[in-house]
Short mmCIF file of C-alpha atoms in Angstrom, two decimals:
data_model
loop_
_atom_site.label_atom_id
_atom_site.label_comp_id
_atom_site.label_asym_id
_atom_site.label_seq_id
_atom_site.Cartn_x
_atom_site.Cartn_y
_atom_site.Cartn_z
CA ASN A 1 1.50 10.32 81.38
CA LEU A 2 2.81 6.87 83.20
CA PRO A 3 6.33 5.82 82.92
CA VAL A 4 6.89 2.97 80.89
CA GLY A 5 6.71 -0.11 83.27
CA THR A 6 4.68 1.20 85.95
CA THR A 7 3.32 -1.53 87.14
CA SER A 8 1.62 -0.02 90.39
CA ILE A 9 1.48 3.22 92.40
CA LYS A 10 2.61 2.93 96.15
CA ASN A 11 2.98 5.93 99.08
CA THR A 12 4.63 6.35 101.93
CA ALA A 13 4.21 8.74 104.85
CA SER A 14 6.72 9.02 107.37
CA ILE A 15 5.01 9.84 111.30
CA VAL A 16 7.78 10.78 113.79
CA ASP A 17 6.61 10.06 117.48
CA PRO A 18 8.72 12.14 120.59
CA ILE A 19 8.67 9.46 121.78
CA ASP A 20 10.92 7.60 119.11
CA PRO A 21 12.10 10.25 117.62
CA THR A 22 14.65 8.22 115.69
CA THR A 23 12.03 5.84 114.20
CA PRO A 24 9.32 6.99 111.83
CA ILE A 25 6.58 5.22 111.78
CA THR A 26 6.01 4.43 107.56
CA PRO A 27 2.15 3.48 106.95
CA VAL A 28 1.90 3.06 103.06
CA VAL A 29 -0.18 2.39 100.70
CA GLU A 30 0.12 0.53 96.87
CA LYS A 31 -2.12 -0.39 94.01
CA PRO A 32 -1.84 -2.21 90.64
CA THR A 33 -2.20 0.37 87.72
CA GLU A 34 -4.35 0.54 85.08
CA GLY A 35 -3.18 2.38 81.17
CA LYS A 36 -4.41 2.74 78.02
CA ILE A 37 -2.75 0.48 75.38
CA THR A 38 -0.75 1.07 72.53
CA ALA A 39 -0.81 -0.32 68.98
CA VAL A 40 1.57 -0.58 65.61
CA LYS A 41 1.03 -2.17 62.19
CA THR A 42 3.30 -3.49 60.62
CA ILE A 43 3.87 -5.72 57.15
CA ILE A 44 5.98 -8.65 57.33
CA GLY A 45 9.36 -7.97 55.96
CA ASN A 46 8.87 -4.50 55.67
CA PRO A 47 8.70 -4.23 51.90
CA ALA A 48 10.54 -0.86 50.18
CA THR A 49 7.17 -0.74 47.46
CA VAL A 50 4.05 -3.05 46.84
CA LYS A 51 3.60 -3.82 43.33
CA PRO A 52 0.07 -6.23 41.56
CA GLY A 53 0.70 -9.40 43.06
CA ASP A 54 2.17 -9.39 46.20
CA VAL A 55 0.51 -10.83 49.53
CA LEU A 56 1.53 -9.19 52.31
CA THR A 57 0.90 -10.67 55.49
CA TYR A 58 -0.14 -7.48 58.04
CA ASN A 59 0.51 -7.66 62.07
CA ILE A 60 -1.19 -5.46 64.04
CA THR A 61 0.62 -5.55 67.51
CA LEU A 62 -1.31 -4.41 70.07
CA SER A 63 0.92 -3.72 73.62
CA ASN A 64 0.29 -3.59 77.71
CA SER A 65 2.64 -1.66 79.59
CA PHE A 66 1.08 -1.66 82.60
CA GLY A 67 0.75 -4.24 85.36
CA THR A 68 -3.01 -5.40 85.04
CA ALA A 69 -4.33 -7.44 81.92
CA LYS A 70 -5.90 -5.78 79.59
CA ALA A 71 -9.73 -6.94 78.88
CA GLY A 72 -12.41 -6.51 76.68
CA VAL A 73 -10.78 -5.62 73.93
CA THR A 74 -11.95 -5.10 70.41
CA ALA A 75 -10.12 -4.49 66.98
CA SER A 76 -10.97 -3.54 63.84
CA ASP A 77 -9.22 -3.25 60.24
CA ASN A 78 -11.12 -2.17 56.57
CA VAL A 79 -9.31 -3.74 54.45
CA PRO A 80 -8.39 -1.01 50.63
CA ASN A 81 -9.93 -2.29 48.04
CA THR A 82 -6.36 -2.14 46.41
CA LEU A 83 -5.87 -5.33 48.21
CA THR A 84 -8.43 -8.25 47.42
CA SER A 85 -8.31 -12.18 48.89
CA ILE A 86 -7.76 -11.57 52.83
CA SER A 87 -6.77 -15.18 54.28
CA ALA A 88 -4.97 -16.00 57.74
CA ILE A 89 -7.11 -14.13 60.13
CA SER A 90 -5.29 -15.07 63.19
CA ASN A 91 -7.01 -14.73 66.99
CA SER A 92 -10.78 -15.67 65.64
CA GLY A 93 -11.21 -12.40 63.44
CA THR A 94 -14.38 -12.67 61.42
CA LEU A 95 -13.67 -11.46 57.27
CA THR A 96 -17.36 -8.98 56.23
CA GLY A 97 -16.76 -7.39 52.44
CA ASN A 98 -13.74 -6.00 52.96
CA LYS A 99 -14.05 -5.75 57.18
CA ILE A 100 -11.71 -7.85 59.20
CA ASP A 101 -13.49 -7.84 63.53
CA TRP A 102 -11.86 -9.13 66.09
CA THR A 103 -14.18 -9.19 69.33
CA GLY A 104 -12.99 -9.90 73.66
CA LEU A 105 -9.41 -9.87 73.41
CA THR A 106 -6.77 -9.64 75.84
CA VAL A 107 -3.50 -7.96 76.00
CA PRO A 108 -1.36 -9.46 78.65
CA ALA A 109 -0.11 -7.58 81.60
CA ASN A 110 3.25 -5.54 80.08
CA GLY A 111 2.77 -7.67 77.41
CA THR A 112 2.04 -8.04 74.15
CA LEU A 113 -1.30 -9.08 71.65
CA ILE A 114 -0.67 -9.88 68.06
CA LEU A 115 -3.64 -9.18 65.50
CA SER A 116 -2.63 -10.65 61.93
CA PHE A 117 -3.83 -11.81 58.31
CA ASN A 118 -2.71 -11.94 54.67
CA ALA A 119 -3.85 -9.70 51.30
CA THR A 120 -2.83 -9.54 47.95
CA VAL A 121 -2.54 -6.33 46.23
CA VAL A 122 -4.79 -6.41 43.09
CA ALA A 123 -4.33 -7.37 40.37
CA ASN A 124 -5.45 -3.79 38.21
CA LEU A 125 -4.60 -1.41 40.73
CA PRO A 126 -6.60 2.11 39.70
CA ALA A 127 -5.18 4.88 37.85
CA GLY A 128 -3.40 7.35 40.13
CA THR A 129 -3.02 4.72 42.81
CA THR A 130 0.40 6.12 44.52
CA SER A 131 0.63 3.75 48.09
CA ILE A 132 -1.79 0.85 49.90
CA LYS A 133 -3.04 2.56 53.31
CA ASN A 134 -4.18 0.72 55.97
CA VAL A 135 -5.53 1.65 59.06
CA ALA A 136 -6.51 -1.03 62.30
CA SER A 137 -8.92 0.58 64.88
CA ILE A 138 -8.42 -0.43 68.40
CA ILE A 139 -11.28 0.04 71.41
CA ASP A 140 -9.38 0.26 74.63
CA PRO A 141 -12.44 -0.41 77.86
CA ILE A 142 -10.67 1.93 79.63
CA ASP A 143 -11.28 5.03 76.90
CA PRO A 144 -14.18 3.81 74.37
CA THR A 145 -15.11 6.68 72.45
CA VAL A 146 -11.00 7.72 71.69
CA PRO A 147 -9.37 3.98 69.17
CA VAL A 148 -6.26 3.51 69.14
CA THR A 149 -5.56 3.72 65.33
CA PRO A 150 -2.50 1.80 63.78
CA GLU A 151 -1.60 2.56 60.25
CA VAL A 152 0.86 1.65 58.08
CA GLU A 153 1.16 2.73 54.02
CA LYS A 154 3.30 1.79 51.25
CA PRO A 155 4.42 2.95 47.81
CA THR A 156 3.04 1.45 44.96
CA GLU A 157 5.15 -0.23 42.35
CA GLY A 158 2.44 -0.80 39.50
CA LYS A 159 3.38 -1.47 35.78
CA ILE A 160 3.26 1.22 33.66
CA THR A 161 1.37 1.74 30.41
CA ALA A 162 2.37 3.17 26.63
CA VAL A 163 0.84 4.81 24.04
CA LYS A 164 2.02 5.07 20.28
CA THR A 165 0.86 7.71 18.24
CA ILE A 166 1.90 9.60 15.59
CA VAL A 167 2.56 13.42 15.58
CA GLY A 168 -0.21 15.15 13.76
CA ASN A 169 -2.47 12.41 14.01
CA PRO A 170 -2.91 11.93 9.47
CA ALA A 171 -5.89 10.16 8.69
CA THR A 172 -4.11 9.33 6.09
CA VAL A 173 -0.21 8.45 4.99
CA LYS A 174 1.23 8.26 1.65
CA PRO A 175 4.36 7.34 0.06
CA GLY A 176 6.71 9.71 0.41
CA ASP A 177 5.22 10.66 4.15
CA VAL A 178 7.38 11.30 6.88
CA LEU A 179 6.44 9.83 10.09
CA THR A 180 7.24 10.87 13.75
CA TYR A 181 6.36 8.44 16.38
CA ASN A 182 6.01 9.08 19.82
CA ILE A 183 5.89 6.07 22.74
CA THR A 184 4.57 7.41 26.08
CA LEU A 185 5.03 5.36 28.73
CA THR A 186 3.55 6.24 31.78
CA ASN A 187 3.87 5.49 35.69
CA SER A 188 1.05 6.38 37.18
CA TYR A 189 2.78 5.07 40.38
CA GLY A 190 3.89 7.02 43.79
CA THR A 191 7.63 4.97 42.43
CA LEU A 192 10.26 6.28 40.13
CA LYS A 193 10.36 3.01 37.37
CA THR A 194 13.46 2.72 36.52
CA GLY A 195 15.64 -0.12 34.48
CA VAL A 196 13.09 0.14 31.71
CA THR A 197 13.39 -1.68 27.87
CA ALA A 198 11.68 -0.32 24.92
CA SER A 199 12.00 -1.24 21.12
CA ASP A 200 10.61 -2.06 17.58
CA ASP A 201 10.36 -3.86 14.78
CA VAL A 202 9.65 -1.20 12.18
CA PRO A 203 7.58 -2.72 9.07
CA ALA A 204 9.26 -2.40 6.43
CA THR A 205 6.73 -0.40 5.14
CA LEU A 206 8.79 2.56 6.30
CA THR A 207 12.38 3.60 5.61
CA SER A 208 15.01 6.13 5.86
CA ILE A 209 14.45 5.42 10.40
CA ASN A 210 16.12 8.68 11.75
CA THR A 211 16.51 11.17 15.02
CA ILE A 212 15.54 8.52 17.43
CA SER A 213 15.19 9.46 20.70
CA ASN A 214 16.91 8.56 24.25
CA GLY A 215 19.95 6.66 23.59
CA GLY A 216 17.82 3.87 21.34
CA THR A 217 19.93 1.89 19.17
CA LEU A 218 19.38 0.94 15.30
CA THR A 219 20.07 -2.19 13.79
CA GLY A 220 18.29 -2.96 10.81
CA ASN A 221 14.62 -2.00 10.85
CA LYS A 222 15.14 -2.62 14.64
CA ILE A 223 15.21 0.10 17.11
CA ASP A 224 16.80 -0.76 20.87
CA TRP A 225 15.81 1.12 23.88
CA ALA A 226 17.92 1.00 27.19
CA GLY A 227 18.16 1.58 30.53
CA LEU A 228 14.84 4.02 30.56
CA SER A 229 13.32 5.80 33.99
CA VAL A 230 10.21 6.97 33.96
CA PRO A 231 9.34 9.32 36.99
CA ALA A 232 6.70 9.05 39.22
CA ASN A 233 4.03 10.15 38.36
CA GLY A 234 4.88 10.77 35.70
CA THR A 235 5.90 9.84 31.84
CA LEU A 236 9.24 9.42 29.30
CA VAL A 237 8.13 10.19 25.47
CA LEU A 238 10.29 7.25 23.49
CA SER A 239 10.27 8.93 19.62
CA PHE A 240 11.82 9.05 15.97
CA LYS A 241 11.20 9.74 12.21
CA ALA A 242 10.09 7.02 9.20
CA ILE A 243 9.78 7.68 5.75
CA VAL A 244 6.54 6.10 3.83
CA SER A 245 8.61 4.06 1.26
CA GLY A 246 8.13 4.37 -2.28
CA ASP A 247 7.64 0.56 -2.39
CA LEU A 248 4.73 -0.87 -1.12
CA PRO A 249 3.69 -4.44 -1.17
CA VAL A 250 0.96 -5.56 -3.41
CA GLY A 251 -2.21 -5.34 -0.86
CA THR A 252 -0.72 -2.48 1.63
CA THR A 253 -4.21 -0.98 2.75
CA SER A 254 -2.31 0.11 6.08
CA ILE A 255 0.22 0.84 8.36
CA LYS A 256 1.13 -0.63 10.79
CA ASN A 257 3.62 -0.06 13.65
CA VAL A 258 3.60 -1.89 16.71
CA ALA A 259 6.60 -1.44 19.59
CA SER A 260 7.15 -3.42 22.87
CA ILE A 261 7.61 -2.57 26.27
CA ILE A 262 9.13 -4.58 28.94
CA ASP A 263 8.63 -3.13 32.75
CA PRO A 264 11.03 -5.12 35.14
CA ILE A 265 7.82 -6.18 37.11
CA ASP A 266 7.25 -8.47 34.74
CA PRO A 267 9.77 -8.90 32.40
CA THR A 268 7.97 -11.83 31.11
CA VAL A 269 4.70 -9.82 29.52
CA PRO A 270 5.38 -7.33 27.68
CA ILE A 271 3.15 -4.27 26.98
CA VAL A 272 2.82 -3.75 23.11
CA PRO A 273 1.01 -0.20 22.48
CA GLU A 274 -0.11 -0.09 18.32
CA ILE A 275 -1.06 2.63 15.62
CA THR A 276 -2.91 1.69 12.13
CA VAL A 277 -2.84 4.04 9.69
CA PRO A 278 -4.94 3.63 6.50
CA VAL A 279 -2.31 4.38 3.42
CA ASN A 280 -4.26 6.93 0.26
CA GLU A 281 -1.40 6.13 -2.20
CA SER A 282 -1.72 7.42 -5.41
CA PRO A 283 -1.06 5.35 -7.87
CA ALA A 284 -0.53 6.76 -12.32
CA ILE A 285 0.67 5.74 -14.84
CA ASN A 286 2.07 7.23 -18.89
CA LEU A 287 2.20 5.41 -21.84
CA VAL A 288 4.25 6.14 -25.01
CA LYS A 289 4.43 4.81 -28.57
CA ALA A 290 6.60 5.68 -30.83
CA VAL A 291 8.42 4.17 -33.98
CA THR A 292 12.03 3.61 -33.39
CA ASN A 293 13.11 2.28 -37.19
CA THR A 294 12.17 3.22 -40.82
CA GLY A 295 10.48 2.01 -43.45
CA THR A 296 12.14 0.73 -46.96
CA ALA A 297 10.33 3.32 -49.67
CA VAL A 298 11.56 7.25 -50.15
CA GLY A 299 11.98 8.93 -47.31
CA GLY A 300 11.72 6.38 -44.69
CA ALA A 301 8.19 5.58 -45.17
CA PHE A 302 6.75 1.82 -44.81
CA ASN A 303 5.59 -0.84 -47.85
CA VAL A 304 3.69 -3.44 -47.69
CA GLY A 305 5.94 -6.50 -45.87
CA ASP A 306 8.34 -4.41 -43.63
CA LYS A 307 8.39 -4.43 -39.83
CA ILE A 308 7.20 -2.05 -38.22
CA GLU A 309 9.33 -1.07 -34.52
CA TYR A 310 6.99 -0.18 -31.48
CA THR A 311 8.51 0.92 -28.17
CA PHE A 312 6.93 1.25 -25.96
CA THR A 313 8.26 3.65 -22.73
CA ILE A 314 6.05 3.04 -19.45
CA LYS A 315 6.38 5.41 -16.76
CA ASN A 316 5.27 5.44 -13.13
CA THR A 317 4.09 8.50 -12.94
CA GLY A 318 2.55 8.17 -8.63
CA ASP A 319 3.70 7.05 -5.65
CA VAL A 320 3.68 3.77 -5.30
CA THR A 321 4.80 1.13 -6.53
CA LEU A 322 3.67 -0.68 -9.41
CA ASN A 323 2.91 -4.01 -10.67
CA ASN A 324 1.15 -7.08 -12.70
CA ILE A 325 1.76 -4.45 -15.71
CA ASN A 326 0.44 -5.37 -19.25
CA ILE A 327 -0.62 -3.87 -22.70
CA THR A 328 -3.14 -4.31 -24.93
CA ASP A 329 -2.68 -3.15 -28.21
CA PRO A 330 -5.26 -5.18 -30.99
CA LEU A 331 -1.70 -4.20 -33.82
CA ILE A 332 -0.48 -6.52 -31.46
CA SER A 333 -0.27 -10.31 -32.64
CA ASN A 334 -0.59 -10.90 -28.38
CA SER A 335 -2.64 -8.30 -28.55
CA ILE A 336 -1.90 -8.23 -24.12
CA ILE A 337 1.78 -8.49 -23.45
CA ASN A 338 2.52 -9.12 -19.75
CA ILE A 339 5.37 -6.76 -18.72
CA PRO A 340 6.94 -8.35 -16.03
CA GLY A 341 8.95 -6.85 -13.13
CA SER A 342 7.55 -3.79 -11.34
CA ILE A 343 7.84 0.19 -11.94
CA LEU A 344 9.03 2.30 -9.20
CA PRO A 345 7.38 5.92 -8.56
CA ASN A 346 9.12 8.18 -11.51
CA ASN A 347 10.78 5.09 -12.81
CA GLU A 348 9.66 3.60 -16.06
CA ILE A 349 10.87 0.80 -18.02
CA LYS A 350 10.43 -0.01 -22.07
CA HIS A 351 8.53 -2.75 -23.78
CA VAL A 352 9.45 -3.17 -28.71
CA ALA A 353 6.79 -4.82 -30.02
CA ASN A 354 6.74 -5.79 -34.12
CA TYR A 355 3.91 -4.41 -36.55
CA ILE A 356 4.01 -6.08 -40.67
CA VAL A 357 2.87 -3.96 -42.58
CA THR A 358 -0.40 -5.39 -44.23
CA GLN A 359 -2.01 -4.24 -48.20
CA ALA A 360 -5.27 -2.76 -45.59
CA ASP A 361 -2.19 -0.72 -43.71
CA ALA A 362 -0.75 0.78 -47.52
CA ASP A 363 -4.84 0.99 -49.16
CA ALA A 364 -5.33 3.70 -45.86
CA GLY A 365 -1.27 5.24 -46.54
CA ASN A 366 -0.62 4.59 -42.22
CA VAL A 367 -1.03 2.78 -39.38
CA THR A 368 -2.81 4.25 -36.38
CA ASN A 369 -3.64 2.74 -32.91
CA SER A 370 -3.50 3.51 -30.08
CA ALA A 371 -2.81 0.93 -26.92
CA LEU A 372 -3.63 0.79 -23.20
CA VAL A 373 -1.15 0.14 -20.65
CA LYS A 374 -3.20 -1.64 -17.17
CA ALA A 375 -1.22 -1.92 -13.56
CA SER A 376 -2.51 -2.32 -10.16
CA SER A 377 -0.66 -0.96 -6.86
CA PRO A 378 -0.35 -2.06 -4.50
CA ALA A 379 -3.64 -1.30 -2.09
CA GLY A 380 -4.88 -3.41 -5.12
CA ASN A 381 -6.41 -0.45 -7.51
CA ILE A 382 -5.67 -0.10 -11.22
CA VAL A 383 -4.39 2.03 -13.27
CA GLU A 384 -4.16 2.69 -17.12
CA ASP A 385 -3.36 5.14 -19.39
CA LYS A 386 -4.54 4.97 -23.20
CA SER A 387 -0.68 5.55 -25.52
CA GLY A 388 0.59 8.92 -26.53
CA THR A 389 3.13 10.16 -29.40
CA THR A 390 4.11 12.42 -25.84
CA THR A 391 3.76 11.85 -22.48
CA VAL A 392 0.82 14.64 -22.70
CA GLY A 393 -2.50 13.68 -24.44
CA ASP A 394 -3.58 10.23 -26.14
CA ASP A 395 -2.88 10.87 -29.92
CA PRO A 396 -2.91 7.69 -31.21
CA THR A 397 0.66 7.13 -33.16
CA ILE A 398 0.03 7.53 -36.60
CA THR A 399 2.99 5.52 -38.88
CA PRO A 400 2.73 7.18 -42.53
CA ILE A 401 2.46 3.71 -45.35
CA ALA A 402 3.89 4.94 -48.96
CA GLN A 403 1.54 5.07 -51.58
CA ASN A 404 2.09 4.63 -55.34
CA PRO A 405 -1.42 4.38 -57.10
CA LEU A 406 -0.40 2.94 -60.90
CA LEU A 407 -1.88 0.47 -63.89
CA SER A 408 -0.86 -0.89 -66.86
CA LEU A 409 -2.66 -1.80 -69.80
CA THR A 410 -1.88 -3.47 -72.69
CA LYS A 411 -3.36 -4.11 -75.52
CA THR A 412 -3.09 -6.70 -78.47
CA ALA A 413 -4.58 -7.21 -81.70
CA VAL A 414 -4.92 -11.52 -82.82
CA VAL A 415 -3.71 -11.83 -86.12
CA GLY A 416 -5.59 -12.49 -88.82
CA VAL A 417 -6.96 -11.60 -92.57
CA HIS A 418 -8.20 -8.29 -92.91
CA ASN A 419 -9.22 -7.02 -96.23
CA LYS A 420 -12.23 -6.25 -96.51
CA ILE A 421 -15.71 -4.35 -94.68
CA GLY A 422 -16.62 -6.29 -92.31
CA ASP A 423 -13.84 -7.69 -91.38
CA ILE A 424 -13.78 -8.63 -87.99
CA ILE A 425 -10.50 -7.27 -85.67
CA ASN A 426 -10.33 -9.37 -81.67
CA TYR A 427 -7.72 -7.52 -79.41
CA ASN A 428 -6.86 -8.35 -76.41
CA LEU A 429 -6.40 -6.46 -73.44
CA VAL A 430 -4.38 -6.93 -70.43
CA VAL A 431 -5.19 -4.32 -67.41
CA LYS A 432 -2.71 -4.76 -64.40
CA ASN A 433 -2.30 -2.71 -61.40
CA THR A 434 1.91 -2.23 -60.95
CA GLY A 435 1.51 0.35 -57.78
CA ASN A 436 1.51 -0.73 -53.81
CA VAL A 437 -2.51 -0.14 -53.10
CA THR A 438 -5.73 -1.20 -54.43
CA VAL A 439 -7.43 0.99 -57.77
CA THR A 440 -11.01 0.49 -58.18
CA ALA A 441 -14.28 1.20 -60.15
CA ILE A 442 -12.17 0.68 -63.10
CA ALA A 443 -13.16 1.69 -66.39
CA ILE A 444 -11.79 0.41 -69.66
CA THR A 445 -12.45 2.84 -72.71
CA ASP A 446 -11.39 2.50 -76.28
CA ALA A 447 -12.39 4.64 -79.29
CA ASN A 448 -11.63 2.73 -82.01
CA ALA A 449 -13.89 -0.08 -80.13
CA ASP A 450 -16.85 -1.40 -81.67
CA PRO A 451 -19.45 0.17 -79.05
CA GLY A 452 -20.18 -2.64 -76.11
CA SER A 453 -17.53 -4.72 -77.71
CA ILE A 454 -15.16 -3.96 -74.30
CA SER A 455 -15.70 -6.50 -71.49
CA PRO A 456 -15.74 -6.36 -68.96
CA ALA A 457 -15.62 -2.87 -69.31
CA SER A 458 -15.37 -2.01 -65.83
CA ILE A 459 -13.47 -3.73 -62.64
CA ALA A 460 -14.61 -3.46 -59.41
CA SER A 461 -11.05 -3.86 -57.56
CA LEU A 462 -7.61 -4.80 -58.53
CA ALA A 463 -5.27 -5.27 -55.79
CA PRO A 464 -1.50 -5.16 -56.23
CA ASN A 465 -0.03 -7.39 -58.44
CA ALA A 466 -3.49 -8.03 -59.62
CA THR A 467 -4.31 -8.84 -63.45
CA ALA A 468 -7.66 -8.65 -65.19
CA ASN A 469 -8.64 -10.37 -69.06
CA ILE A 470 -11.16 -7.88 -71.23
CA THR A 471 -12.12 -8.51 -75.26
CA ALA A 472 -12.55 -5.79 -77.63
CA LYS A 473 -13.51 -5.86 -81.13
CA HIS A 474 -13.56 -3.57 -83.99
CA THR A 475 -15.32 -3.96 -87.46
CA VAL A 476 -13.02 -2.49 -90.23
CA THR A 477 -14.40 0.38 -92.36
CA GLN A 478 -13.32 1.69 -95.92
CA ALA A 479 -11.75 4.06 -94.16
CA ASP A 480 -9.37 1.85 -92.98
CA LEU A 481 -8.82 -0.26 -96.28
CA ASP A 482 -8.25 2.94 -97.45
CA ARG A 483 -5.66 4.21 -95.39
CA GLY A 484 -4.10 0.31 -94.81
CA TYR A 485 -4.26 -0.21 -91.21
CA VAL A 486 -6.27 -0.13 -87.89
CA THR A 487 -4.30 2.08 -85.07
CA ASN A 488 -5.85 2.88 -82.04
CA ILE A 489 -5.00 3.07 -77.64
CA ALA A 490 -7.38 1.51 -75.09
CA LYS A 491 -7.91 3.87 -71.43
CA ALA A 492 -7.94 2.64 -67.92
CA ASP A 493 -8.94 4.85 -65.15
CA GLY A 494 -9.46 3.40 -61.83
CA LYS A 495 -9.46 5.42 -58.11
CA ASP A 496 -7.16 5.34 -55.88
CA PRO A 497 -7.87 4.99 -51.58
CA LYS A 498 -8.12 8.16 -51.01
CA GLY A 499 -11.02 8.98 -54.64
CA GLY A 500 -7.59 9.82 -56.03
CA ASN A 501 -7.50 9.39 -60.39
CA VAL A 502 -5.31 6.22 -61.84
CA HIS A 503 -5.14 6.74 -64.93
CA ALA A 504 -3.34 4.09 -67.60
CA GLU A 505 -3.01 3.89 -70.92
CA SER A 506 -2.41 1.41 -73.05
CA THR A 507 0.77 -0.45 -75.27
CA ASP A 508 0.50 -3.18 -77.65
CA PRO A 509 3.69 -5.44 -76.14
CA THR A 510 3.75 -7.65 -79.07
CA PRO A 511 3.31 -5.03 -82.74
CA ILE A 512 2.00 -7.58 -86.05
CA PRO A 513 4.88 -8.49 -88.07
CA GLY A 514 4.84 -5.79 -90.46
CA ALA A 515 2.76 -3.76 -88.78
CA PRO A 516 3.23 -0.29 -90.34
CA VAL A 517 5.12 2.70 -87.32
CA VAL A 518 2.62 5.52 -86.86
CA PRO A 519 4.48 8.60 -86.64
CA GLY A 520 3.71 10.47 -82.66
CA CYS A 521 1.88 6.96 -81.45
CA THR A 522 4.27 4.89 -80.93
CA ASP A 523 2.75 3.29 -78.65
CA CYS A 524 -0.62 2.77 -80.16
CA THR A 525 -1.82 -1.45 -81.20
CA VAL A 526 -1.53 -1.11 -85.70
CA THR A 527 -3.09 -3.76 -87.07
CA PRO A 528 -2.41 -3.75 -91.15
CA ILE A 529 -5.53 -3.72 -93.27
CA ASP A 530 -4.42 -5.91 -96.78
CA GLN A 531 -4.74 -2.99 -99.85
CA THR A 532 -5.41 -4.97 -103.37
CA SER A 533 -5.44 -2.35 -106.51
CA ALA A 534 -8.65 -3.37 -108.64
#
């Protein structure tokens, strides 16, 4: 190990001759030295760390500390694949692939020779890259079997990565679910990453945001994190909780949440981890139809012409907001009723519609029907329910209509001269429906009428307040002459809508003047007979 700066080795002897002992003879021999060169590899600027896109200038400084020029030196550099775009190679070096070769180099005595080149750190460093190491190989002819291997290694500073997940990894979510979101920042490099910021614009489909980690702040629906540090070769997990809204907008089939991570290494291009999870909604609806007024008949029953007030109660029994609500009811004049607005889960709205009782309703004895409600969920699913009288079941709403089946029958005799056997007495009868239901199969009978003279003897149907005119005849007999009058009552018998019997007996609204009163039969039609004694 020659001292640094040794350029030659000089050796002097001392010869003392007795003839002149005070002046020694000093023979000298001196030879220049030849030693092995040294080498140092550096990066200009000596950066503390390097990152993708950095352009690095490498210098390989060969030093010859001896007094003889060093010729025939060769050098090479196998540039690692973490560097690209190799250029500006000095000293006529040649590039093959990623390898640079220099040949025929001369390092001056007591001097240096600098080899240099430029290279760029690749944009996508392999995962786990914590540093970039570059080693050269210098072959000194003085010792060609043992190369000089100067190297330089710098820690890398790469862009972090981020993944967003939901704890438990649910296949689907539904309104009311509490979700815990994790944003995992990963630093795969050997340098601590500081000054990282993150934000999360939580969608309106999530609410009640809470339990925000790492000092995050909430403004509206936006979470911000600042001054974050991600350890070298480590991770940092940001988290928060939110609840799936019960008022999901129409058309919502999934919930997408995107975060934005700003890495100081590349602040203009944020990292945007996201996660989308399908919504599994359970929409449901319930309809109750009830009568909320009373009629004009006894006991609050309804008559023809009365207004029935129906109140529809629509309840959202599912877990999502319902929209596009409509009721179909064949009783209502506009059979499809569109209900404005929407209904939140566990809420209800009411709608009132009126119906006027008809004769057909009175004949039926009640108004019986059901309505149907339909609505759409945020995902576009249609839900429906047939109305019931309570929230359980789909029983039809039955409204009783008062039924009062009645007939009246009048019978009058046509004034004339009736004083002998064979004279004809003509009768006019009027049957009237004085009730509020239709009476059918009405038969007119009269025990005192000539057989076959009642016309018509039957009436198929008679509506309330309707009348039918009937005629009948009676031929005067000897018994009538002996009695001095003819008296009788006609009868009308029909059926009400339920098959019940409706019966009426005739009265005489216009008795013939001078006709006798028949004891026990004040309603009889009495026709006087002229009696002439012989």
